[in-house]
Short mmCIF file of C-alpha atoms in Angstrom, two decimals:
data_model
loop_
_atom_site.label_atom_id
_atom_site.label_comp_id
_atom_site.label_asym_id
_atom_site.label_seq_id
_atom_site.Cartn_x
_atom_site.Cartn_y
_atom_site.Cartn_z
CA UNK A 20 105.80 66.44 64.93
CA UNK A 21 103.72 69.62 64.87
CA UNK A 22 104.85 72.10 62.24
CA UNK A 23 105.27 75.47 63.93
CA UNK A 24 106.40 78.98 63.08
CA UNK A 25 109.04 80.54 65.36
CA UNK A 26 107.73 83.81 66.79
CA UNK A 27 109.50 86.90 65.42
CA UNK A 28 108.75 90.15 63.64
CA UNK A 29 109.65 88.50 60.35
CA UNK A 30 107.09 85.70 60.81
CA UNK A 31 104.06 87.74 61.92
CA UNK A 32 102.47 87.37 58.50
CA UNK A 33 102.48 83.59 58.75
CA UNK A 34 101.36 83.65 62.38
CA UNK A 35 98.37 85.84 61.50
CA UNK A 36 96.64 82.70 60.19
CA UNK A 37 96.18 81.39 63.75
CA UNK A 38 96.60 84.43 66.04
CA UNK A 39 95.83 88.13 66.05
CA UNK A 40 98.94 90.22 65.42
CA UNK A 41 99.74 93.89 66.10
CA UNK A 42 97.88 96.29 63.83
CA UNK A 43 100.70 98.83 64.20
CA UNK A 44 104.22 99.02 62.82
CA UNK A 45 106.55 98.07 65.64
CA UNK A 46 109.27 100.25 64.09
CA UNK A 47 107.13 103.32 64.81
CA UNK A 48 106.98 102.71 68.58
CA UNK A 49 109.09 104.82 70.92
CA UNK A 50 109.75 104.05 74.59
CA UNK A 51 107.94 105.84 77.38
CA UNK A 52 107.92 103.21 80.16
CA UNK A 53 110.60 101.15 81.88
CA UNK A 54 109.06 98.13 83.56
CA UNK A 55 110.84 96.03 86.19
CA UNK A 56 109.70 92.40 86.22
CA UNK A 57 108.74 91.22 82.73
CA UNK A 58 107.13 88.00 83.91
CA UNK A 59 103.82 86.47 82.98
CA UNK A 60 101.49 88.80 84.84
CA UNK A 61 102.99 91.95 83.34
CA UNK A 62 102.82 90.49 79.84
CA UNK A 63 99.19 89.41 80.35
CA UNK A 64 98.11 92.72 81.88
CA UNK A 65 99.90 96.06 81.42
CA UNK A 66 101.48 94.99 78.12
CA UNK A 67 98.10 93.83 76.80
CA UNK A 68 96.40 97.12 77.69
CA UNK A 69 99.15 99.04 75.90
CA UNK A 70 98.96 96.69 72.91
CA UNK A 71 95.21 97.40 72.74
CA UNK A 72 95.94 101.12 72.80
CA UNK A 73 98.61 100.91 70.12
CA UNK A 74 96.20 98.88 67.97
CA UNK A 75 93.89 101.90 68.05
CA UNK A 76 96.68 103.94 66.48
CA UNK A 77 97.24 105.92 69.68
CA UNK A 78 100.11 106.84 71.97
CA UNK A 79 102.90 105.08 70.12
CA UNK A 80 105.44 106.94 72.28
CA UNK A 81 104.56 104.81 75.32
CA UNK A 82 106.23 101.50 74.43
CA UNK A 83 107.84 99.38 77.16
CA UNK A 84 111.50 98.80 77.89
CA UNK A 85 111.91 95.76 80.15
CA UNK A 86 114.25 95.70 83.14
CA UNK A 87 115.01 93.56 86.16
CA UNK A 88 117.50 92.67 88.86
CA UNK A 89 117.21 88.87 89.21
CA UNK A 90 118.47 85.81 87.33
CA UNK A 91 114.82 85.12 86.41
CA UNK A 92 114.66 88.53 84.72
CA UNK A 93 117.84 87.73 82.80
CA UNK A 94 116.49 84.37 81.63
CA UNK A 95 113.20 85.96 80.56
CA UNK A 96 115.07 88.69 78.68
CA UNK A 97 117.04 86.08 76.76
CA UNK A 98 113.88 84.24 75.73
CA UNK A 99 112.07 87.40 74.66
CA UNK A 100 115.07 88.90 72.87
CA UNK A 101 115.25 85.80 70.67
CA UNK A 102 111.72 86.53 69.46
CA UNK A 103 112.00 90.32 69.09
CA UNK A 104 110.29 90.87 72.47
CA UNK A 105 106.98 89.58 71.10
CA UNK A 106 104.69 87.51 73.31
CA UNK A 107 101.92 85.07 72.47
CA UNK A 108 99.05 85.70 74.89
CA UNK A 109 96.42 82.96 74.97
CA UNK A 110 93.17 84.12 76.58
CA UNK A 111 90.95 81.29 77.78
CA UNK A 112 87.49 80.98 79.23
CA UNK A 113 84.78 78.35 79.11
CA UNK A 114 84.04 77.89 75.41
CA UNK A 115 86.59 80.55 74.41
CA UNK A 116 90.25 80.26 73.50
CA UNK A 117 92.08 82.80 71.38
CA UNK A 118 95.70 83.73 70.79
CA UNK A 119 97.18 87.14 70.09
CA UNK A 120 100.71 88.38 69.66
CA UNK A 121 101.54 91.55 71.57
CA UNK A 122 104.33 93.94 70.64
CA UNK A 123 104.19 96.65 73.31
CA UNK A 124 107.67 95.77 74.58
CA UNK A 125 110.41 96.89 72.20
CA UNK A 126 113.57 96.17 74.21
CA UNK A 127 114.79 94.83 77.54
CA UNK A 128 117.87 95.81 79.52
CA UNK A 129 120.47 93.38 80.82
CA UNK A 130 119.90 93.02 84.59
CA UNK A 131 123.66 92.74 85.05
CA UNK A 132 124.30 96.07 83.31
CA UNK A 133 123.12 98.40 86.05
CA UNK A 134 124.83 101.39 84.44
CA UNK A 135 122.71 100.94 81.30
CA UNK A 136 119.55 100.66 83.42
CA UNK A 137 120.31 103.93 85.20
CA UNK A 138 121.08 105.63 81.89
CA UNK A 139 117.73 104.54 80.50
CA UNK A 140 115.95 105.70 83.67
CA UNK A 141 117.56 109.12 83.22
CA UNK A 142 116.30 109.42 79.62
CA UNK A 143 113.69 112.23 79.43
CA UNK A 144 111.57 110.03 77.14
CA UNK A 145 110.91 107.68 80.08
CA UNK A 146 107.99 109.17 81.96
CA UNK A 147 106.74 106.12 83.88
CA UNK A 148 108.72 103.46 85.73
CA UNK A 149 106.46 100.56 86.62
CA UNK A 150 107.04 97.27 88.38
CA UNK A 151 105.68 93.79 88.92
CA UNK A 152 108.12 92.39 91.47
CA UNK A 153 105.71 90.22 93.57
CA UNK A 154 104.41 90.95 97.03
CA UNK A 155 107.73 89.91 98.56
CA UNK A 156 109.79 92.39 96.59
CA UNK A 157 108.95 95.51 98.61
CA UNK A 158 111.02 94.82 101.75
CA UNK A 159 107.99 95.02 104.04
CA UNK A 160 108.05 93.73 107.60
CA UNK A 161 105.08 91.30 107.52
CA UNK A 162 104.00 91.98 111.10
CA UNK A 163 104.10 95.79 110.95
CA UNK A 164 103.33 96.26 107.27
CA UNK A 165 106.08 98.90 107.16
CA UNK A 166 109.22 99.23 105.08
CA UNK A 167 112.11 97.30 106.63
CA UNK A 168 115.31 99.42 106.49
CA UNK A 169 117.28 96.63 108.16
CA UNK A 170 116.80 94.14 105.33
CA UNK A 171 120.28 93.09 104.13
CA UNK A 172 119.60 94.08 100.49
CA UNK A 173 118.40 97.52 101.57
CA UNK A 174 121.33 97.98 103.95
CA UNK A 175 123.72 97.08 101.13
CA UNK A 176 122.16 99.64 98.76
CA UNK A 177 122.21 102.28 101.47
CA UNK A 178 125.92 101.64 102.03
CA UNK A 179 126.70 101.84 98.31
CA UNK A 180 124.00 103.98 96.67
CA UNK A 181 126.06 104.44 93.49
CA UNK A 182 126.16 100.66 92.98
CA UNK A 183 122.53 99.81 93.70
CA UNK A 184 121.35 96.22 93.31
CA UNK A 185 117.64 96.51 94.17
CA UNK A 186 114.83 97.90 92.04
CA UNK A 187 114.40 100.75 94.50
CA UNK A 188 118.11 101.54 94.55
CA UNK A 189 118.15 101.73 90.75
CA UNK A 190 115.06 103.97 90.78
CA UNK A 191 116.86 106.27 93.20
CA UNK A 192 119.90 106.39 90.92
CA UNK A 193 117.68 107.25 87.97
CA UNK A 194 115.88 109.99 89.88
CA UNK A 195 119.18 111.40 91.12
CA UNK A 196 120.52 111.58 87.56
CA UNK A 197 117.35 113.28 86.33
CA UNK A 198 117.46 115.80 89.16
CA UNK A 199 121.10 116.61 88.42
CA UNK A 200 120.34 117.02 84.71
CA UNK A 201 117.27 119.18 85.23
CA UNK A 202 114.90 116.51 83.87
CA UNK A 203 111.47 116.17 85.46
CA UNK A 204 111.08 112.98 87.54
CA UNK A 205 109.22 109.99 86.17
CA UNK A 206 106.10 108.58 87.83
CA UNK A 207 106.67 105.35 89.78
CA UNK A 208 103.80 102.89 89.36
CA UNK A 209 103.43 99.58 91.21
CA UNK A 210 101.44 96.81 89.51
CA UNK A 211 101.57 94.37 92.43
CA UNK A 212 98.87 93.01 94.70
CA UNK A 213 99.57 95.08 97.79
CA UNK A 214 97.08 97.31 99.62
CA UNK A 215 98.06 100.91 98.94
CA UNK A 216 100.76 99.74 96.54
CA UNK A 217 101.61 103.32 95.58
CA UNK A 218 102.11 104.30 99.22
CA UNK A 219 104.13 101.14 99.85
CA UNK A 220 106.36 101.89 96.87
CA UNK A 221 106.87 105.48 97.99
CA UNK A 222 107.81 104.26 101.46
CA UNK A 223 110.37 101.88 99.96
CA UNK A 224 111.92 104.49 97.67
CA UNK A 225 112.02 107.31 100.21
CA UNK A 226 112.91 104.92 103.02
CA UNK A 227 115.98 103.72 101.15
CA UNK A 228 116.94 107.27 100.17
CA UNK A 229 116.64 108.45 103.75
CA UNK A 230 119.31 105.96 104.88
CA UNK A 231 121.99 107.77 102.86
CA UNK A 232 120.57 111.15 101.81
CA UNK A 233 117.65 112.50 103.88
CA UNK A 234 117.43 115.68 101.83
CA UNK A 235 117.02 113.63 98.63
CA UNK A 236 114.31 111.60 100.33
CA UNK A 237 112.42 114.82 101.11
CA UNK A 238 112.79 115.92 97.47
CA UNK A 239 111.33 112.63 96.25
CA UNK A 240 108.39 112.89 98.64
CA UNK A 241 107.67 116.40 97.33
CA UNK A 242 108.21 115.80 93.62
CA UNK A 243 107.63 112.16 92.60
CA UNK A 244 104.18 110.64 92.04
CA UNK A 245 103.36 107.11 93.21
CA UNK A 246 99.79 106.34 92.08
CA UNK A 247 97.91 103.52 93.77
CA UNK A 248 96.42 100.87 91.55
CA UNK A 249 94.48 97.61 91.59
CA UNK A 250 95.44 94.98 89.02
CA UNK A 251 93.63 91.74 88.29
CA UNK A 252 94.00 88.90 85.84
CA UNK A 253 94.53 85.25 86.74
CA UNK A 254 97.76 84.27 85.01
CA UNK A 255 99.30 80.86 85.74
CA UNK A 256 102.95 80.01 85.35
CA UNK A 257 104.23 78.87 81.99
CA UNK A 258 105.53 75.34 81.58
CA UNK A 259 105.80 72.59 79.01
CA UNK A 260 101.99 72.34 78.88
CA UNK A 261 101.56 75.94 77.75
CA UNK A 262 104.41 75.84 75.26
CA UNK A 263 102.92 72.68 73.75
CA UNK A 264 99.40 74.13 73.49
CA UNK A 265 100.77 77.21 71.71
CA UNK A 266 102.50 74.90 69.27
CA UNK A 267 99.67 72.40 68.80
CA UNK A 268 96.68 74.73 68.70
CA UNK A 269 98.20 77.89 67.21
CA UNK A 270 101.29 76.55 65.40
CA UNK A 271 103.46 79.14 67.19
CA UNK A 272 106.88 78.29 68.57
CA UNK A 273 107.04 80.74 71.49
CA UNK A 274 109.75 80.15 74.09
CA UNK A 275 107.56 81.48 76.93
CA UNK A 276 103.91 82.13 75.96
CA UNK A 277 101.50 83.57 78.48
CA UNK A 278 98.16 81.93 79.26
CA UNK A 279 95.50 83.83 81.14
CA UNK A 280 91.79 84.18 81.68
CA UNK A 281 89.69 86.38 79.43
CA UNK A 282 88.81 88.71 82.34
CA UNK A 283 91.15 91.58 83.22
CA UNK A 284 90.79 94.70 85.36
CA UNK A 285 92.95 97.72 86.18
CA UNK A 286 91.87 100.55 88.46
CA UNK A 287 94.26 103.51 88.83
CA UNK A 288 94.57 106.85 90.54
CA UNK A 289 95.06 109.52 87.89
CA UNK A 290 98.32 110.85 89.34
CA UNK A 291 100.83 111.09 86.46
CA UNK A 292 102.47 114.54 86.41
CA UNK A 293 104.85 113.51 83.63
CA UNK A 294 101.99 112.32 81.44
CA UNK A 295 100.49 108.91 80.73
CA UNK A 296 99.00 106.88 77.89
CA UNK A 297 95.23 107.18 77.34
CA UNK A 298 94.52 103.87 79.04
CA UNK A 299 90.91 104.82 79.72
CA UNK A 300 90.35 104.22 75.99
CA UNK A 301 91.03 100.50 76.51
CA UNK A 302 89.12 99.87 79.71
CA UNK A 303 91.34 101.08 82.54
CA UNK A 304 89.24 102.76 85.22
CA UNK A 305 90.67 105.97 86.68
CA UNK A 306 89.30 106.85 90.13
CA UNK A 307 90.04 109.26 92.96
CA UNK A 308 90.39 106.48 95.55
CA UNK A 309 91.58 102.98 94.65
CA UNK A 310 91.40 101.66 98.22
CA UNK A 311 87.87 100.17 98.05
CA UNK A 312 88.73 98.30 94.85
CA UNK A 313 92.01 97.09 96.38
CA UNK A 314 90.30 95.81 99.51
CA UNK A 315 87.70 94.01 97.43
CA UNK A 316 90.20 92.30 95.15
CA UNK A 317 92.93 91.50 97.67
CA UNK A 318 90.63 90.18 100.38
CA UNK A 319 88.05 88.38 98.24
CA UNK A 320 90.10 87.13 95.28
CA UNK A 321 93.60 86.82 96.72
CA UNK A 322 92.22 85.81 100.11
CA UNK A 323 90.06 83.24 98.32
CA UNK A 324 93.11 81.88 96.51
CA UNK A 325 94.91 81.50 99.85
CA UNK A 326 91.86 79.77 101.33
CA UNK A 327 91.73 77.01 98.72
CA UNK A 328 95.47 76.62 98.17
CA UNK A 329 96.32 74.69 101.30
CA UNK A 330 93.35 72.31 101.47
CA UNK A 331 94.00 71.71 97.77
CA UNK A 332 97.61 70.76 98.46
CA UNK A 333 96.68 68.62 101.47
CA UNK A 334 94.11 66.75 99.39
CA UNK A 335 96.52 66.21 96.46
CA UNK A 336 94.64 68.44 94.03
CA UNK A 337 96.72 69.80 91.16
CA UNK A 338 94.63 72.41 89.34
CA UNK A 339 92.61 75.28 90.81
CA UNK A 340 89.49 74.37 88.82
CA UNK A 341 89.72 70.84 90.24
CA UNK A 342 89.65 72.30 93.75
CA UNK A 343 86.47 74.19 92.82
CA UNK A 344 84.99 70.92 91.55
CA UNK A 345 85.56 69.45 95.00
CA UNK A 346 82.24 70.06 96.78
CA UNK A 347 83.84 70.35 100.22
CA UNK A 348 86.45 72.92 99.20
CA UNK A 349 83.91 74.91 97.17
CA UNK A 350 81.50 74.99 100.12
CA UNK A 351 84.32 76.00 102.48
CA UNK A 352 85.27 78.90 100.22
CA UNK A 353 81.64 79.99 99.81
CA UNK A 354 81.01 80.10 103.56
CA UNK A 355 84.32 81.79 104.37
CA UNK A 356 83.88 84.51 101.74
CA UNK A 357 80.27 85.31 102.62
CA UNK A 358 80.35 85.00 106.39
CA UNK A 359 83.79 86.34 107.28
CA UNK A 360 85.75 87.97 104.45
CA UNK A 361 83.14 90.13 102.72
CA UNK A 362 82.16 91.68 106.05
CA UNK A 363 85.65 93.26 106.12
CA UNK A 364 85.34 94.89 102.70
CA UNK A 365 84.03 98.47 102.58
CA UNK A 366 81.45 99.43 99.93
CA UNK A 367 82.87 99.66 96.42
CA UNK A 368 81.39 102.22 94.00
CA UNK A 369 79.24 100.51 91.41
CA UNK A 370 79.92 96.99 92.68
CA UNK A 371 77.62 94.48 94.41
CA UNK A 372 80.04 92.47 96.56
CA UNK A 373 77.91 89.33 96.46
CA UNK A 374 77.96 89.48 92.66
CA UNK A 375 81.73 89.96 92.84
CA UNK A 376 82.11 86.83 94.98
CA UNK A 377 80.05 84.86 92.46
CA UNK A 378 82.29 86.20 89.67
CA UNK A 379 85.40 85.12 91.58
CA UNK A 380 83.99 81.62 92.06
CA UNK A 381 83.31 81.34 88.32
CA UNK A 382 86.81 82.55 87.51
CA UNK A 383 88.39 80.05 89.91
CA UNK A 384 86.34 77.28 88.30
CA UNK A 385 87.53 78.09 84.76
CA UNK A 386 88.91 74.74 83.51
CA UNK A 387 90.81 76.27 80.60
CA UNK A 388 93.34 78.28 82.59
CA UNK A 389 95.38 75.44 84.03
CA UNK A 390 96.29 77.48 87.11
CA UNK A 391 97.85 75.27 89.77
CA UNK A 392 97.27 74.88 93.48
CA UNK A 393 101.05 74.82 93.97
CA UNK A 394 101.32 78.34 92.51
CA UNK A 395 98.66 79.64 94.89
CA UNK A 396 100.37 77.99 97.85
CA UNK A 397 103.79 79.56 97.27
CA UNK A 398 105.18 82.57 99.13
CA UNK A 399 102.66 82.32 101.97
CA UNK A 400 104.93 84.20 104.37
CA UNK A 401 104.31 87.29 102.22
CA UNK A 402 100.76 86.52 101.13
CA UNK A 403 99.14 85.51 104.43
CA UNK A 404 99.93 88.88 106.10
CA UNK A 405 98.47 90.73 103.11
CA UNK A 406 95.54 88.55 102.01
CA UNK A 407 94.23 86.76 105.14
CA UNK A 408 95.47 88.27 108.39
CA UNK A 409 94.09 91.80 107.75
CA UNK A 410 90.57 90.37 107.59
CA UNK A 411 91.31 88.37 110.73
CA UNK A 412 92.50 91.50 112.53
CA UNK A 413 89.48 93.53 111.43
CA UNK A 414 86.99 90.96 112.70
CA UNK A 415 88.84 90.54 115.97
CA UNK A 416 88.83 94.31 116.48
CA UNK A 417 85.05 94.27 116.09
CA UNK A 418 84.65 91.37 118.51
CA UNK A 419 83.57 88.98 115.75
CA UNK A 420 84.45 85.31 115.39
CA UNK A 421 87.22 84.23 113.02
CA UNK A 422 86.69 80.49 112.89
CA UNK A 423 87.12 80.19 109.12
CA UNK A 424 90.02 82.64 108.88
CA UNK A 425 91.82 80.87 111.73
CA UNK A 426 91.25 77.62 109.85
CA UNK A 427 93.01 79.10 106.80
CA UNK A 428 96.04 79.89 108.96
CA UNK A 429 95.92 76.41 110.49
CA UNK A 430 95.77 74.85 107.02
CA UNK A 431 98.88 76.84 106.12
CA UNK A 432 100.62 75.48 109.22
CA UNK A 433 99.51 71.92 108.44
CA UNK A 434 100.82 72.33 104.87
CA UNK A 435 104.23 73.30 106.24
CA UNK A 436 104.41 70.08 108.22
CA UNK A 437 105.58 68.72 104.88
CA UNK A 438 103.17 66.01 103.74
CA UNK A 439 99.65 65.88 102.37
CA UNK A 440 96.94 63.82 104.04
CA UNK A 441 97.91 60.89 101.81
CA UNK A 442 101.58 61.15 102.82
CA UNK A 443 102.80 62.83 99.62
CA UNK A 444 105.85 65.05 100.20
CA UNK A 445 105.10 68.73 99.62
CA UNK A 446 107.60 70.96 97.80
CA UNK A 447 107.77 74.47 99.23
CA UNK A 448 108.40 77.73 97.39
CA UNK A 449 108.84 80.34 100.11
CA UNK A 450 111.85 82.40 101.17
CA UNK A 451 111.06 81.49 104.79
CA UNK A 452 110.36 77.81 104.15
CA UNK A 453 112.87 76.35 106.62
CA UNK A 454 111.74 78.57 109.47
CA UNK A 455 108.07 77.92 108.72
CA UNK A 456 108.60 74.19 108.50
CA UNK A 457 110.45 74.14 111.84
CA UNK A 458 107.63 76.08 113.53
CA UNK A 459 104.99 73.85 111.94
CA UNK A 460 106.76 70.73 113.21
CA UNK A 461 106.79 72.14 116.74
CA UNK A 462 103.08 72.89 116.37
CA UNK A 463 102.39 69.15 116.24
CA UNK A 464 102.87 69.14 120.01
CA UNK A 465 101.74 72.69 120.72
CA UNK A 466 99.72 74.54 118.04
CA UNK A 467 100.70 77.90 119.51
CA UNK A 468 104.33 77.37 118.46
CA UNK A 469 103.38 78.38 114.92
CA UNK A 470 101.87 81.63 116.16
CA UNK A 471 105.23 82.51 117.73
CA UNK A 472 106.21 83.75 114.25
CA UNK A 473 105.61 87.32 115.41
CA UNK A 474 106.99 88.90 112.24
CA UNK A 475 104.13 87.23 110.33
CA UNK A 476 101.19 87.10 112.75
CA UNK A 477 101.90 90.28 114.71
CA UNK A 478 99.20 91.27 117.20
CA UNK A 479 96.72 88.75 115.82
CA UNK A 480 98.74 86.00 117.53
CA UNK A 481 98.07 87.58 120.92
CA UNK A 482 94.28 87.38 120.59
CA UNK A 483 92.90 84.70 122.91
CA UNK A 484 90.05 84.00 120.49
CA UNK A 485 92.43 83.57 117.55
CA UNK A 486 94.73 81.32 119.58
CA UNK A 487 91.74 79.21 120.60
CA UNK A 488 90.31 78.93 117.09
CA UNK A 489 93.71 78.25 115.52
CA UNK A 490 94.43 75.50 118.05
CA UNK A 491 91.01 73.92 117.53
CA UNK A 492 91.46 73.95 113.78
CA UNK A 493 95.00 72.55 113.78
CA UNK A 494 94.07 69.84 116.27
CA UNK A 495 91.14 68.84 114.07
CA UNK A 496 93.36 68.79 110.97
CA UNK A 497 95.81 66.53 112.82
CA UNK A 498 93.24 64.16 114.29
CA UNK A 499 90.50 64.10 111.65
CA UNK A 500 92.19 65.23 108.46
CA UNK A 501 91.54 68.05 106.03
CA UNK A 502 88.24 66.97 104.50
CA UNK A 503 86.56 66.21 107.82
CA UNK A 504 87.79 69.52 109.27
CA UNK A 505 86.46 71.53 106.35
CA UNK A 506 83.13 69.71 106.66
CA UNK A 507 83.02 70.49 110.38
CA UNK A 508 83.54 74.19 109.66
CA UNK A 509 80.84 74.16 107.02
CA UNK A 510 78.46 72.53 109.51
CA UNK A 511 79.47 74.92 112.32
CA UNK A 512 80.96 72.11 114.41
CA UNK A 513 84.71 72.59 114.11
CA UNK A 514 85.18 73.18 117.82
CA UNK A 515 83.14 70.13 118.81
#
């Protein structure tokens, strides 16, 4: 059995033999940020940037207090609390693997104790409230891209604003308490992969407020900052594999270590009236307009992930790097990115988009990460409308073909028919799985049945060209299989 050291503040000295540890005294940190959603991405991204800053001896009054509203958040809090809110972050690239322990989080609030969360949000020391709650956590209607006030969780918070259960309801309660106490509002910062994530967050917060207190909604719109930001770091889920590697390679017993690639990026609008940490000192790029960077990342990287996820699942491929080793999938991605997706990305200051695509391909091919195809394939009902269909809509509006993009949507439909090409049963992870599966089954007889999901496809589904290309692609997937269909697209013969 491997001899390991349990992760805690008391054991950092021993752990320093195999991993970098904080260069600062954790006891000197004071909270400045409440973060909702203390999962892997947050701990590999925002928490790492702050740890870097604290290691420089700077801004020790910007430590993180974790928060959440889900059972997952509660389970994560329990794991982290047992190790003094420390996290082992293992950064991996080809030929590189290094562990560090981060200490930027100093506490986490019980998701069941909503009163304590609101009290912390009303604390004048908290000047930023940030969130990583996944693309599906913003109550957006997929077809319209707008805040959905009719969502049951939103309707419940609107009916009982003093007993909020959503992140946005709790934020409203915190802002209301600050307003009543004469405390300046905190800045609300989204760290999720959504175009215009600051605007989307503002729409959710003010939209919920407007359902019960329109005047308060107007006050928020006039007084609260919601900076847009682009975040990027490939961070797979943690499982037994990651826990074992932390133990075997670094001798650290961490209940939930985070593994990620070496690359990371964060681009932010500098809109923080209540102040902010000096993140530019550790590589965060502050710009006047985040939109070009968002479009680039969401359409090329996240769109690329969506493009390889479903053929990967249908061809029984487990890891993302294994999909990139498959010549057919790699060629499919290369053609799709360069001929259809990149044409929908506006110029990005200081970036050559072809170089960016090449970087993305290298990152996808990183064999050390252990990112899984199953992770990329989950939550498609939220991801397709954000990562794929906007590019489809843009090309259709310009009268351009969408053969590859329609194929991505057809692959998603074929995936939801429930079995891979070999007959392996597929396990779904999507809030709309039953509805999607039912539509995909109907599409066996009539491909257009899947496009009847208007809340997902919106106006794209009414395009004759898209309907034609989708039907051609799904028919080919049914009759010829995934590999032959991808090859036909690569050769420009998918409609033949």
